[in-house]
């Protein structure tokens, strides 16, 4: 195999794997597939972790993951698809950050890995085994990469920032115990 053939095959495998996982997670949120909780259950969860309104947040996250993942797998509109998926994963990482890095402790490792892979694919491009290539890269132009990331970064910053403000405000009403109580048996 020539080098470009291996690269194109490698990009296809990355796109299929990453896009497939993202799309599956998104359909859990949107439709309750694969053991997910659908819009209602995911909306309640989103609300509980500070993303409000919950139903709207669940819909946005589900669409970014399902749409971004499916488009990545197909290699279509790769800059927008990768940026949307990376933005959704940034929002997920924000929820898991207090638990540290590693996934086994509830950390952001998994979300960061998916987000960085999606972002890398958006920047690198889909390769020749893709719909973008078949369509002459009509929706995969160089200028679309910074535009997609700028729009996604702005939207993600607004949403994650609003969540952080909501959580800070909720915590303001809480008071830590003045003294620790020790129980003797």
JSON list of N, CA and C in Angstrom, two decimals, residues 148-175:
[
{"chain": "A", "resi": 148, "resn": "UNK", "atom": "N", "xyz": [-15.89, 27.10, 11.81]},
{"chain": "A", "resi": 148, "resn": "UNK", "atom": "CA", "xyz": [-16.62, 26.11, 12.62]},
{"chain": "A", "resi": 148, "resn": "UNK", "atom": "C", "xyz": [-16.14, 26.10, 14.06]},
{"chain": "A", "resi": 149, "resn": "UNK", "atom": "N", "xyz": [-14.83, 26.18, 14.25]},
{"chain": "A", "resi": 149, "resn": "UNK", "atom": "CA", "xyz": [-14.30, 26.17, 15.62]},
{"chain": "A", "resi": 149, "resn": "UNK", "atom": "C", "xyz": [-14.62, 27.47, 16.35]},
{"chain": "A", "resi": 150, "resn": "UNK", "atom": "N", "xyz": [-14.61, 28.60, 15.66]},
{"chain": "A", "resi": 150, "resn": "UNK", "atom": "CA", "xyz": [-14.96, 29.87, 16.29]},
{"chain": "A", "resi": 150, "resn": "UNK", "atom": "C", "xyz": [-16.41, 29.87, 16.75]},
{"chain": "A", "resi": 151, "resn": "UNK", "atom": "N", "xyz": [-17.31, 29.43, 15.88]},
{"chain": "A", "resi": 151, "resn": "UNK", "atom": "CA", "xyz": [-18.73, 29.38, 16.24]},
{"chain": "A", "resi": 151, "resn": "UNK", "atom": "C", "xyz": [-18.97, 28.41, 17.39]},
{"chain": "A", "resi": 152, "resn": "UNK", "atom": "N", "xyz": [-18.34, 27.25, 17.31]},
{"chain": "A", "resi": 152, "resn": "UNK", "atom": "CA", "xyz": [-18.51, 26.25, 18.37]},
{"chain": "A", "resi": 152, "resn": "UNK", "atom": "C", "xyz": [-17.91, 26.73, 19.68]},
{"chain": "A", "resi": 153, "resn": "UNK", "atom": "N", "xyz": [-16.74, 27.34, 19.63]},
{"chain": "A", "resi": 153, "resn": "UNK", "atom": "CA", "xyz": [-16.10, 27.83, 20.85]},
{"chain": "A", "resi": 153, "resn": "UNK", "atom": "C", "xyz": [-16.96, 28.91, 21.51]},
{"chain": "A", "resi": 154, "resn": "UNK", "atom": "N", "xyz": [-17.52, 29.81, 20.70]},
{"chain": "A", "resi": 154, "resn": "UNK", "atom": "CA", "xyz": [-18.37, 30.86, 21.26]},
{"chain": "A", "resi": 154, "resn": "UNK", "atom": "C", "xyz": [-19.61, 30.26, 21.92]},
{"chain": "A", "resi": 155, "resn": "UNK", "atom": "N", "xyz": [-20.28, 29.35, 21.23]},
{"chain": "A", "resi": 155, "resn": "UNK", "atom": "CA", "xyz": [-21.47, 28.72, 21.79]},
{"chain": "A", "resi": 155, "resn": "UNK", "atom": "C", "xyz": [-21.16, 27.91, 23.03]},
{"chain": "A", "resi": 156, "resn": "UNK", "atom": "N", "xyz": [-20.09, 27.15, 22.98]},
{"chain": "A", "resi": 156, "resn": "UNK", "atom": "CA", "xyz": [-19.70, 26.32, 24.13]},
{"chain": "A", "resi": 156, "resn": "UNK", "atom": "C", "xyz": [-19.33, 27.19, 25.32]},
{"chain": "A", "resi": 157, "resn": "UNK", "atom": "N", "xyz": [-18.59, 28.26, 25.08]},
{"chain": "A", "resi": 157, "resn": "UNK", "atom": "CA", "xyz": [-18.21, 29.17, 26.17]},
{"chain": "A", "resi": 157, "resn": "UNK", "atom": "C", "xyz": [-19.45, 29.78, 26.83]},
{"chain": "A", "resi": 158, "resn": "UNK", "atom": "N", "xyz": [-20.43, 30.17, 26.03]},
{"chain": "A", "resi": 158, "resn": "UNK", "atom": "CA", "xyz": [-21.66, 30.73, 26.59]},
{"chain": "A", "resi": 158, "resn": "UNK", "atom": "C", "xyz": [-22.41, 29.71, 27.45]},
{"chain": "A", "resi": 159, "resn": "UNK", "atom": "N", "xyz": [-22.56, 28.50, 26.93]},
{"chain": "A", "resi": 159, "resn": "UNK", "atom": "CA", "xyz": [-23.33, 27.47, 27.63]},
{"chain": "A", "resi": 159, "resn": "UNK", "atom": "C", "xyz": [-22.60, 27.00, 28.89]},
{"chain": "A", "resi": 160, "resn": "UNK", "atom": "N", "xyz": [-21.32, 26.69, 28.76]},
{"chain": "A", "resi": 160, "resn": "UNK", "atom": "CA", "xyz": [-20.57, 26.21, 29.92]},
{"chain": "A", "resi": 160, "resn": "UNK", "atom": "C", "xyz": [-20.40, 27.35, 30.95]},
{"chain": "A", "resi": 161, "resn": "UNK", "atom": "N", "xyz": [-20.22, 28.57, 30.47]},
{"chain": "A", "resi": 161, "resn": "UNK", "atom": "CA", "xyz": [-20.12, 29.72, 31.38]},
{"chain": "A", "resi": 161, "resn": "UNK", "atom": "C", "xyz": [-21.41, 29.95, 32.15]},
{"chain": "A", "resi": 162, "resn": "UNK", "atom": "N", "xyz": [-22.55, 29.84, 31.47]},
{"chain": "A", "resi": 162, "resn": "UNK", "atom": "CA", "xyz": [-23.85, 29.99, 32.14]},
{"chain": "A", "resi": 162, "resn": "UNK", "atom": "C", "xyz": [-24.03, 28.90, 33.18]},
{"chain": "A", "resi": 163, "resn": "UNK", "atom": "N", "xyz": [-23.62, 27.70, 32.86]},
{"chain": "A", "resi": 163, "resn": "UNK", "atom": "CA", "xyz": [-23.69, 26.60, 33.83]},
{"chain": "A", "resi": 163, "resn": "UNK", "atom": "C", "xyz": [-22.84, 26.91, 35.05]},
{"chain": "A", "resi": 164, "resn": "UNK", "atom": "N", "xyz": [-21.62, 27.38, 34.84]},
{"chain": "A", "resi": 164, "resn": "UNK", "atom": "CA", "xyz": [-20.72, 27.69, 35.96]},
{"chain": "A", "resi": 164, "resn": "UNK", "atom": "C", "xyz": [-21.33, 28.78, 36.85]},
{"chain": "A", "resi": 165, "resn": "UNK", "atom": "N", "xyz": [-21.93, 29.80, 36.24]},
{"chain": "A", "resi": 165, "resn": "UNK", "atom": "CA", "xyz": [-22.57, 30.86, 37.03]},
{"chain": "A", "resi": 165, "resn": "UNK", "atom": "C", "xyz": [-23.76, 30.31, 37.83]},
{"chain": "A", "resi": 166, "resn": "UNK", "atom": "N", "xyz": [-24.54, 29.44, 37.20]},
{"chain": "A", "resi": 166, "resn": "UNK", "atom": "CA", "xyz": [-25.68, 28.82, 37.87]},
{"chain": "A", "resi": 166, "resn": "UNK", "atom": "C", "xyz": [-25.22, 28.01, 39.08]},
{"chain": "A", "resi": 167, "resn": "UNK", "atom": "N", "xyz": [-24.15, 27.23, 38.89]},
{"chain": "A", "resi": 167, "resn": "UNK", "atom": "CA", "xyz": [-23.64, 26.41, 39.99]},
{"chain": "A", "resi": 167, "resn": "UNK", "atom": "C", "xyz": [-23.07, 27.27, 41.11]},
{"chain": "A", "resi": 168, "resn": "UNK", "atom": "N", "xyz": [-22.36, 28.34, 40.76]},
{"chain": "A", "resi": 168, "resn": "UNK", "atom": "CA", "xyz": [-21.82, 29.25, 41.78]},
{"chain": "A", "resi": 168, "resn": "UNK", "atom": "C", "xyz": [-22.94, 29.90, 42.58]},
{"chain": "A", "resi": 169, "resn": "UNK", "atom": "N", "xyz": [-23.96, 30.34, 41.88]},
{"chain": "A", "resi": 169, "resn": "UNK", "atom": "CA", "xyz": [-25.09, 30.99, 42.55]},
{"chain": "A", "resi": 169, "resn": "UNK", "atom": "C", "xyz": [-25.80, 30.02, 43.50]},
{"chain": "A", "resi": 170, "resn": "UNK", "atom": "N", "xyz": [-25.97, 28.79, 43.06]},
{"chain": "A", "resi": 170, "resn": "UNK", "atom": "CA", "xyz": [-26.61, 27.78, 43.91]},
{"chain": "A", "resi": 170, "resn": "UNK", "atom": "C", "xyz": [-25.77, 27.49, 45.15]},
{"chain": "A", "resi": 171, "resn": "UNK", "atom": "N", "xyz": [-24.45, 27.51, 44.97]},
{"chain": "A", "resi": 171, "resn": "UNK", "atom": "CA", "xyz": [-23.55, 27.22, 46.08]},
{"chain": "A", "resi": 171, "resn": "UNK", "atom": "C", "xyz": [-23.49, 28.38, 47.08]},
{"chain": "A", "resi": 172, "resn": "UNK", "atom": "N", "xyz": [-23.76, 29.60, 46.62]},
{"chain": "A", "resi": 172, "resn": "UNK", "atom": "CA", "xyz": [-23.74, 30.77, 47.52]},
{"chain": "A", "resi": 172, "resn": "UNK", "atom": "C", "xyz": [-24.72, 30.61, 48.67]},
{"chain": "A", "resi": 173, "resn": "UNK", "atom": "N", "xyz": [-25.82, 29.95, 48.43]},
{"chain": "A", "resi": 173, "resn": "UNK", "atom": "CA", "xyz": [-26.84, 29.77, 49.47]},
{"chain": "A", "resi": 173, "resn": "UNK", "atom": "C", "xyz": [-26.47, 28.70, 50.48]},
{"chain": "A", "resi": 174, "resn": "UNK", "atom": "N", "xyz": [-25.46, 27.90, 50.18]},
{"chain": "A", "resi": 174, "resn": "UNK", "atom": "CA", "xyz": [-25.06, 26.84, 51.10]},
{"chain": "A", "resi": 174, "resn": "UNK", "atom": "C", "xyz": [-24.06, 27.36, 52.10]},
{"chain": "A", "resi": 175, "resn": "UNK", "atom": "N", "xyz": [-24.08, 26.78, 53.28]},
{"chain": "A", "resi": 175, "resn": "UNK", "atom": "CA", "xyz": [-23.11, 27.17, 54.29]},
{"chain": "A", "resi": 175, "resn": "UNK", "atom": "C", "xyz": [-22.43, 25.90, 54.78]}
]
